[in-house]
Amino acid sequence: MDILLSEAQIQERVRQLGRRIEAEYHGRPLTIVAVLTGSLVFLADLIRQIGLPLRVALLQASSYKGAVSTAGPLLLNEAFVPDVAGRDVLLLDDILDTGHTLSALVRQMTERGARSVRTVVLLRKLGRQEVHLEPDYCGFTIPDAFVVGYGLDYADDYRHLPYVAILPGSHPPPGAGG
Ligand code: IMP
Ligand code: MG
């Protein structure tokens, strides 16, 4: 597979993001809310670069996509939804693709009384966004290709790779998500 982002590149960028988040949230009650499952590796690395008291919560969200790329409503697993009332929430995901997942979650967190809601993504895919959302923190902008590794999967495989690679000859599987 073609490596798009090496382990060293990712680690260096995650360190930089951690520094920025640490500086900007200093003295505020930070809650990082990560979207399962693709964000797990990024989450684990990023929180160890933020020298602040913080809470971590995990969310399970899925948007059932139709035959083409029209996203259906976002389904949230209520069992996972943390109490965010009065907290400064940083929503974390592996990749910003169409933007439907994160923009729906920003609304949800606001409705649940978060004091502020920001977003952090490791990757942002060029030319794919259907919903306007400017991530507050972004690791890398990448071309429109299907990528795996560092948490990102193809049919639940490849999440454990320490780098991000382009899956050869692949089209995104219908309803890819998570
Ligand atoms: P969005 O709602 O279209 O922005 O969906 C983002 C979700 O789709 C991510 O959290 C990933 O789980 C998944 N996804 C999008 N592009 C890729 C990719 O290239 N590889 C693996 N998963 C992807
Ligand atoms: Mg995901």
PDB file of C-alpha atoms and ligand atoms in Angstrom:
ATOM      1  CA  MET A   1       0.000   0.000   0.000  1.00  0.00           C
ATOM      2  CA  ASP A   2       1.100   3.563  -0.679  1.00  0.00           C
ATOM      3  CA  ILE A   3       1.939   5.302   2.567  1.00  0.00           C
ATOM      4  CA  LEU A   4       0.419   8.771   2.575  1.00  0.00           C
ATOM      5  CA  LEU A   5       1.442   9.825   6.089  1.00  0.00           C
ATOM      6  CA  SER A   6       4.264   8.121   7.933  1.00  0.00           C
ATOM      7  CA  GLU A   7       4.210   7.258  11.606  1.00  0.00           C
ATOM      8  CA  ALA A   8       6.793   9.999  12.290  1.00  0.00           C
ATOM      9  CA  GLN A   9       4.819  12.645  10.396  1.00  0.00           C
ATOM     10  CA  ILE A  10       1.650  11.786  12.292  1.00  0.00           C
ATOM     11  CA  GLN A  11       3.364  11.775  15.678  1.00  0.00           C
ATOM     12  CA  GLU A  12       4.948  15.177  15.048  1.00  0.00           C
ATOM     13  CA  ARG A  13       1.652  16.714  13.926  1.00  0.00           C
ATOM     14  CA  VAL A  14      -0.266  15.231  16.861  1.00  0.00           C
ATOM     15  CA  ARG A  15       2.306  16.770  19.199  1.00  0.00           C
ATOM     16  CA  GLN A  16       1.745  20.182  17.594  1.00  0.00           C
ATOM     17  CA  LEU A  17      -2.032  19.868  17.864  1.00  0.00           C
ATOM     18  CA  GLY A  18      -1.680  18.913  21.523  1.00  0.00           C
ATOM     19  CA  ARG A  19       0.426  22.003  22.227  1.00  0.00           C
ATOM     20  CA  ARG A  20      -2.132  24.298  20.584  1.00  0.00           C
ATOM     21  CA  ILE A  21      -5.109  22.726  22.364  1.00  0.00           C
ATOM     22  CA  GLU A  22      -3.273  22.890  25.666  1.00  0.00           C
ATOM     23  CA  ALA A  23      -2.561  26.597  25.215  1.00  0.00           C
ATOM     24  CA  GLU A  24      -6.068  27.488  24.086  1.00  0.00           C
ATOM     25  CA  TYR A  25      -8.002  25.538  26.742  1.00  0.00           C
ATOM     26  CA  HIS A  26      -5.816  26.474  29.675  1.00  0.00           C
ATOM     27  CA  GLY A  27      -7.980  26.882  32.792  1.00  0.00           C
ATOM     28  CA  ARG A  28     -11.174  25.577  31.172  1.00  0.00           C
ATOM     29  CA  PRO A  29     -13.041  22.315  31.912  1.00  0.00           C
ATOM     30  CA  LEU A  30     -12.219  20.384  28.745  1.00  0.00           C
ATOM     31  CA  THR A  31     -14.205  17.323  27.686  1.00  0.00           C
ATOM     32  CA  ILE A  32     -12.982  15.472  24.628  1.00  0.00           C
ATOM     33  CA  VAL A  33     -15.814  13.575  22.953  1.00  0.00           C
ATOM     34  CA  ALA A  34     -14.509  11.078  20.403  1.00  0.00           C
ATOM     35  CA  VAL A  35     -16.513   9.349  17.702  1.00  0.00           C
ATOM     36  CA  LEU A  36     -16.096   5.560  17.688  1.00  0.00           C
ATOM     37  CA  THR A  37     -14.358   3.625  16.254  1.00  0.00           C
ATOM     38  CA  GLY A  38     -12.016   5.307  13.811  1.00  0.00           C
ATOM     39  CA  SER A  39     -10.904   8.013  16.246  1.00  0.00           C
ATOM     40  CA  LEU A  40      -9.475   5.638  18.869  1.00  0.00           C
ATOM     41  CA  VAL A  41      -5.802   5.749  17.890  1.00  0.00           C
ATOM     42  CA  PHE A  42      -5.783   9.516  17.332  1.00  0.00           C
ATOM     43  CA  LEU A  43      -7.576  10.011  20.654  1.00  0.00           C
ATOM     44  CA  ALA A  44      -5.094   7.883  22.576  1.00  0.00           C
ATOM     45  CA  ASP A  45      -2.111   9.744  21.124  1.00  0.00           C
ATOM     46  CA  LEU A  46      -3.565  13.249  21.309  1.00  0.00           C
ATOM     47  CA  ILE A  47      -4.712  13.178  24.933  1.00  0.00           C
ATOM     48  CA  ARG A  48      -1.187  12.256  26.019  1.00  0.00           C
ATOM     49  CA  GLN A  49       0.028  15.484  24.401  1.00  0.00           C
ATOM     50  CA  ILE A  50      -2.381  17.716  26.315  1.00  0.00           C
ATOM     51  CA  GLY A  51      -1.097  18.638  29.745  1.00  0.00           C
ATOM     52  CA  LEU A  52      -4.435  19.755  31.180  1.00  0.00           C
ATOM     53  CA  PRO A  53      -7.064  18.128  33.372  1.00  0.00           C
ATOM     54  CA  LEU A  54      -9.572  16.704  30.916  1.00  0.00           C
ATOM     55  CA  ARG A  55     -12.360  14.168  30.586  1.00  0.00           C
ATOM     56  CA  VAL A  56     -12.779  11.717  27.753  1.00  0.00           C
ATOM     57  CA  ALA A  57     -16.079  10.379  26.451  1.00  0.00           C
ATOM     58  CA  LEU A  58     -16.864   8.139  23.501  1.00  0.00           C
ATOM     59  CA  LEU A  59     -19.832   8.399  21.179  1.00  0.00           C
ATOM     60  CA  GLN A  60     -21.217   5.884  18.790  1.00  0.00           C
ATOM     61  CA  ALA A  61     -22.808   7.547  15.816  1.00  0.00           C
ATOM     62  CA  SER A  62     -23.785   6.199  12.443  1.00  0.00           C
ATOM     63  CA  SER A  63     -25.400   7.853   9.494  1.00  0.00           C
ATOM     64  CA  TYR A  64     -27.124   5.409   7.244  1.00  0.00           C
ATOM     65  CA  LYS A  65     -26.211   6.469   3.785  1.00  0.00           C
ATOM     66  CA  GLY A  66     -28.496   5.855   0.855  1.00  0.00           C
ATOM     67  CA  ALA A  67     -27.564   4.275  -2.453  1.00  0.00           C
ATOM     68  CA  VAL A  68     -25.647   7.343  -3.600  1.00  0.00           C
ATOM     69  CA  SER A  69     -24.036   9.589  -1.021  1.00  0.00           C
ATOM     70  CA  THR A  70     -27.102  11.156   0.514  1.00  0.00           C
ATOM     71  CA  ALA A  71     -26.637  10.792   4.230  1.00  0.00           C
ATOM     72  CA  GLY A  72     -29.611   9.821   6.313  1.00  0.00           C
ATOM     73  CA  PRO A  73     -30.217  11.105   9.822  1.00  0.00           C
ATOM     74  CA  LEU A  74     -27.448  10.554  12.298  1.00  0.00           C
ATOM     75  CA  LEU A  75     -28.189   7.779  14.769  1.00  0.00           C
ATOM     76  CA  LEU A  76     -26.671   8.300  18.191  1.00  0.00           C
ATOM     77  CA  ASN A  77     -26.269   5.470  20.658  1.00  0.00           C
ATOM     78  CA  GLU A  78     -27.745   7.112  23.756  1.00  0.00           C
ATOM     79  CA  ALA A  79     -25.942   4.746  26.098  1.00  0.00           C
ATOM     80  CA  PHE A  80     -22.698   6.489  25.203  1.00  0.00           C
ATOM     81  CA  VAL A  81     -23.754  10.127  25.272  1.00  0.00           C
ATOM     82  CA  PRO A  82     -21.852  11.937  28.050  1.00  0.00           C
ATOM     83  CA  ASP A  83     -23.147  14.732  30.250  1.00  0.00           C
ATOM     84  CA  VAL A  84     -21.716  17.815  28.596  1.00  0.00           C
ATOM     85  CA  ALA A  85     -23.811  20.502  30.271  1.00  0.00           C
ATOM     86  CA  GLY A  86     -21.591  23.481  31.129  1.00  0.00           C
ATOM     87  CA  ARG A  87     -18.493  21.818  29.710  1.00  0.00           C
ATOM     88  CA  ASP A  88     -16.191  22.953  26.943  1.00  0.00           C
ATOM     89  CA  VAL A  89     -16.500  20.145  24.425  1.00  0.00           C
ATOM     90  CA  LEU A  90     -13.897  19.218  21.851  1.00  0.00           C
ATOM     91  CA  LEU A  91     -15.408  16.762  19.355  1.00  0.00           C
ATOM     92  CA  LEU A  92     -12.751  14.472  17.907  1.00  0.00           C
ATOM     93  CA  ASP A  93     -12.977  12.325  14.792  1.00  0.00           C
ATOM     94  CA  ASP A  94     -10.594  10.540  12.488  1.00  0.00           C
ATOM     95  CA  ILE A  95     -11.586  12.212   9.241  1.00  0.00           C
ATOM     96  CA  LEU A  96     -13.823  14.946   7.936  1.00  0.00           C
ATOM     97  CA  ASP A  97     -15.342  13.591   4.745  1.00  0.00           C
ATOM     98  CA  THR A  98     -18.822  14.843   3.829  1.00  0.00           C
ATOM     99  CA  GLY A  99     -19.070  16.608   7.189  1.00  0.00           C
ATOM    100  CA  HIS A 100     -22.481  15.178   8.077  1.00  0.00           C
ATOM    101  CA  THR A 101     -21.315  13.288  11.161  1.00  0.00           C
ATOM    102  CA  LEU A 102     -19.464  16.139  12.846  1.00  0.00           C
ATOM    103  CA  SER A 103     -21.935  18.873  12.006  1.00  0.00           C
ATOM    104  CA  ALA A 104     -24.810  16.801  13.429  1.00  0.00           C
ATOM    105  CA  LEU A 105     -22.758  16.125  16.568  1.00  0.00           C
ATOM    106  CA  VAL A 106     -21.912  19.802  17.027  1.00  0.00           C
ATOM    107  CA  ARG A 107     -25.671  20.521  17.037  1.00  0.00           C
ATOM    108  CA  GLN A 108     -26.294  17.673  19.497  1.00  0.00           C
ATOM    109  CA  MET A 109     -23.646  18.852  21.949  1.00  0.00           C
ATOM    110  CA  THR A 110     -24.973  22.415  21.789  1.00  0.00           C
ATOM    111  CA  GLU A 111     -28.530  21.209  22.397  1.00  0.00           C
ATOM    112  CA  ARG A 112     -27.286  19.242  25.401  1.00  0.00           C
ATOM    113  CA  GLY A 113     -25.978  22.392  27.015  1.00  0.00           C
ATOM    114  CA  ALA A 114     -22.267  22.386  26.245  1.00  0.00           C
ATOM    115  CA  ARG A 115     -20.667  25.729  27.061  1.00  0.00           C
ATOM    116  CA  SER A 116     -18.643  25.634  23.856  1.00  0.00           C
ATOM    117  CA  VAL A 117     -18.147  23.111  21.066  1.00  0.00           C
ATOM    118  CA  ARG A 118     -15.050  22.842  18.898  1.00  0.00           C
ATOM    119  CA  THR A 119     -13.879  20.119  16.528  1.00  0.00           C
ATOM    120  CA  VAL A 120     -10.592  18.346  15.915  1.00  0.00           C
ATOM    121  CA  VAL A 121      -9.921  15.910  13.071  1.00  0.00           C
ATOM    122  CA  LEU A 122      -6.762  14.119  12.077  1.00  0.00           C
ATOM    123  CA  LEU A 123      -7.637  14.256   8.378  1.00  0.00           C
ATOM    124  CA  ARG A 124      -9.741  16.346   6.102  1.00  0.00           C
ATOM    125  CA  LYS A 125     -10.509  15.096   2.606  1.00  0.00           C
ATOM    126  CA  LEU A 126     -10.363  17.637  -0.187  1.00  0.00           C
ATOM    127  CA  GLY A 127     -13.429  18.183  -2.349  1.00  0.00           C
ATOM    128  CA  ARG A 128     -15.780  15.928  -0.403  1.00  0.00           C
ATOM    129  CA  GLN A 129     -17.582  18.232   1.987  1.00  0.00           C
ATOM    130  CA  GLU A 130     -21.341  18.466   1.581  1.00  0.00           C
ATOM    131  CA  VAL A 131     -21.958  20.366   4.799  1.00  0.00           C
ATOM    132  CA  HIS A 132     -20.052  23.479   5.700  1.00  0.00           C
ATOM    133  CA  LEU A 133     -17.928  22.896   8.765  1.00  0.00           C
ATOM    134  CA  GLU A 134     -14.530  24.407   9.380  1.00  0.00           C
ATOM    135  CA  PRO A 135     -12.673  22.170  11.851  1.00  0.00           C
ATOM    136  CA  ASP A 136     -11.019  24.157  14.633  1.00  0.00           C
ATOM    137  CA  TYR A 137      -8.015  21.835  14.619  1.00  0.00           C
ATOM    138  CA  CYS A 138      -6.964  19.685  11.661  1.00  0.00           C
ATOM    139  CA  GLY A 139      -3.939  17.427  11.299  1.00  0.00           C
ATOM    140  CA  PHE A 140      -3.640  17.015   7.543  1.00  0.00           C
ATOM    141  CA  THR A 141      -5.590  17.817   4.395  1.00  0.00           C
ATOM    142  CA  ILE A 142      -5.499  14.829   2.051  1.00  0.00           C
ATOM    143  CA  PRO A 143      -6.613  14.146  -1.540  1.00  0.00           C
ATOM    144  CA  ASP A 144      -9.908  12.402  -2.263  1.00  0.00           C
ATOM    145  CA  ALA A 145      -8.836   8.781  -1.856  1.00  0.00           C
ATOM    146  CA  PHE A 146      -9.955   6.047   0.506  1.00  0.00           C
ATOM    147  CA  VAL A 147      -7.405   5.806   3.301  1.00  0.00           C
ATOM    148  CA  VAL A 148      -6.796   3.268   6.053  1.00  0.00           C
ATOM    149  CA  GLY A 149      -4.615   2.926   9.126  1.00  0.00           C
ATOM    150  CA  TYR A 150      -4.106   4.891  12.348  1.00  0.00           C
ATOM    151  CA  GLY A 151      -7.678   4.008  13.320  1.00  0.00           C
ATOM    152  CA  LEU A 152      -9.268   4.249   9.896  1.00  0.00           C
ATOM    153  CA  ASP A 153     -10.679   1.042   8.507  1.00  0.00           C
ATOM    154  CA  TYR A 154     -11.848  -0.696   5.402  1.00  0.00           C
ATOM    155  CA  ALA A 155     -14.540  -3.195   6.457  1.00  0.00           C
ATOM    156  CA  ASP A 156     -13.016  -3.134   9.966  1.00  0.00           C
ATOM    157  CA  ASP A 157      -9.524  -4.079   8.801  1.00  0.00           C
ATOM    158  CA  TYR A 158      -6.278  -2.069   8.903  1.00  0.00           C
ATOM    159  CA  ARG A 159      -7.099   0.107  11.932  1.00  0.00           C
ATOM    160  CA  HIS A 160      -3.924  -0.969  13.715  1.00  0.00           C
ATOM    161  CA  LEU A 161      -1.465   0.293  11.082  1.00  0.00           C
ATOM    162  CA  PRO A 162       0.730   3.027  12.633  1.00  0.00           C
ATOM    163  CA  TYR A 163       0.631   5.059   9.384  1.00  0.00           C
ATOM    164  CA  VAL A 164      -2.069   6.232   6.963  1.00  0.00           C
ATOM    165  CA  ALA A 165      -2.087   4.512   3.572  1.00  0.00           C
ATOM    166  CA  ILE A 166      -4.182   4.692   0.437  1.00  0.00           C
ATOM    167  CA  LEU A 167      -6.158   1.526  -0.123  1.00  0.00           C
ATOM    168  CA  PRO A 168      -5.270   0.431  -3.657  1.00  0.00           C
ATOM    169  CA  GLY A 169      -7.975   0.252  -6.302  1.00  0.00           C
ATOM    170  CA  SER A 170     -10.744   0.745  -3.835  1.00  0.00           C
ATOM    171  CA  HIS A 171     -13.931   2.670  -3.937  1.00  0.00           C
ATOM    172  CA  PRO A 172     -15.433   3.561  -0.577  1.00  0.00           C
ATOM    173  CA  PRO A 173     -17.761   0.739   0.463  1.00  0.00           C
ATOM    174  CA  PRO A 174     -21.406   1.807   0.532  1.00  0.00           C
ATOM    175  CA  GLY A 175     -22.340   3.088   3.956  1.00  0.00           C
ATOM    176  CA  ALA A 176     -18.730   3.262   5.081  1.00  0.00           C
ATOM    177  CA  GLY A 177     -18.535   4.836   8.461  1.00  0.00           C
ATOM    178  CA  GLY A 178     -17.338   4.424  11.994  1.00  0.00           C
TER     179      GLY A 178
HETATM  180  P1  IMP B   1     -18.671  12.134   7.174  1.00  0.00           P
HETATM  181  O1  IMP B   1     -19.929  12.235   7.968  1.00  0.00           O
HETATM  182  O2  IMP B   1     -18.927  11.836   5.723  1.00  0.00           O
HETATM  183  O3  IMP B   1     -17.728  13.287   7.354  1.00  0.00           O
HETATM  184  O4  IMP B   1     -18.060  10.779   7.659  1.00  0.00           O
HETATM  185  C1  IMP B   1     -16.898  10.610   8.271  1.00  0.00           C
HETATM  186  C2  IMP B   1     -16.725   9.150   8.620  1.00  0.00           C
HETATM  187  O5  IMP B   1     -16.658   8.317   7.438  1.00  0.00           O
HETATM  188  C3  IMP B   1     -15.404   9.027   9.307  1.00  0.00           C
HETATM  189  O6  IMP B   1     -15.547   9.132  10.696  1.00  0.00           O
HETATM  190  C4  IMP B   1     -14.914   7.671   8.860  1.00  0.00           C
HETATM  191  O7  IMP B   1     -15.333   6.698   9.786  1.00  0.00           O
HETATM  192  C5  IMP B   1     -15.581   7.411   7.532  1.00  0.00           C
HETATM  193  N1  IMP B   1     -14.640   7.648   6.408  1.00  0.00           N
HETATM  194  C6  IMP B   1     -14.681   8.656   5.514  1.00  0.00           C
HETATM  195  N2  IMP B   1     -13.665   8.585   4.633  1.00  0.00           N
HETATM  196  C7  IMP B   1     -12.926   7.505   5.001  1.00  0.00           C
HETATM  197  C8  IMP B   1     -11.710   6.908   4.484  1.00  0.00           C
HETATM  198  O8  IMP B   1     -11.063   7.347   3.499  1.00  0.00           O
HETATM  199  N3  IMP B   1     -11.272   5.792   5.144  1.00  0.00           N
HETATM  200  C9  IMP B   1     -11.908   5.271   6.220  1.00  0.00           C
HETATM  201  N4  IMP B   1     -13.035   5.799   6.733  1.00  0.00           N
HETATM  202  C10 IMP B   1     -13.547   6.910   6.126  1.00  0.00           C
HETATM  203 MG    MG B   2     -15.645   7.353  12.029  1.00  0.00          MG
END
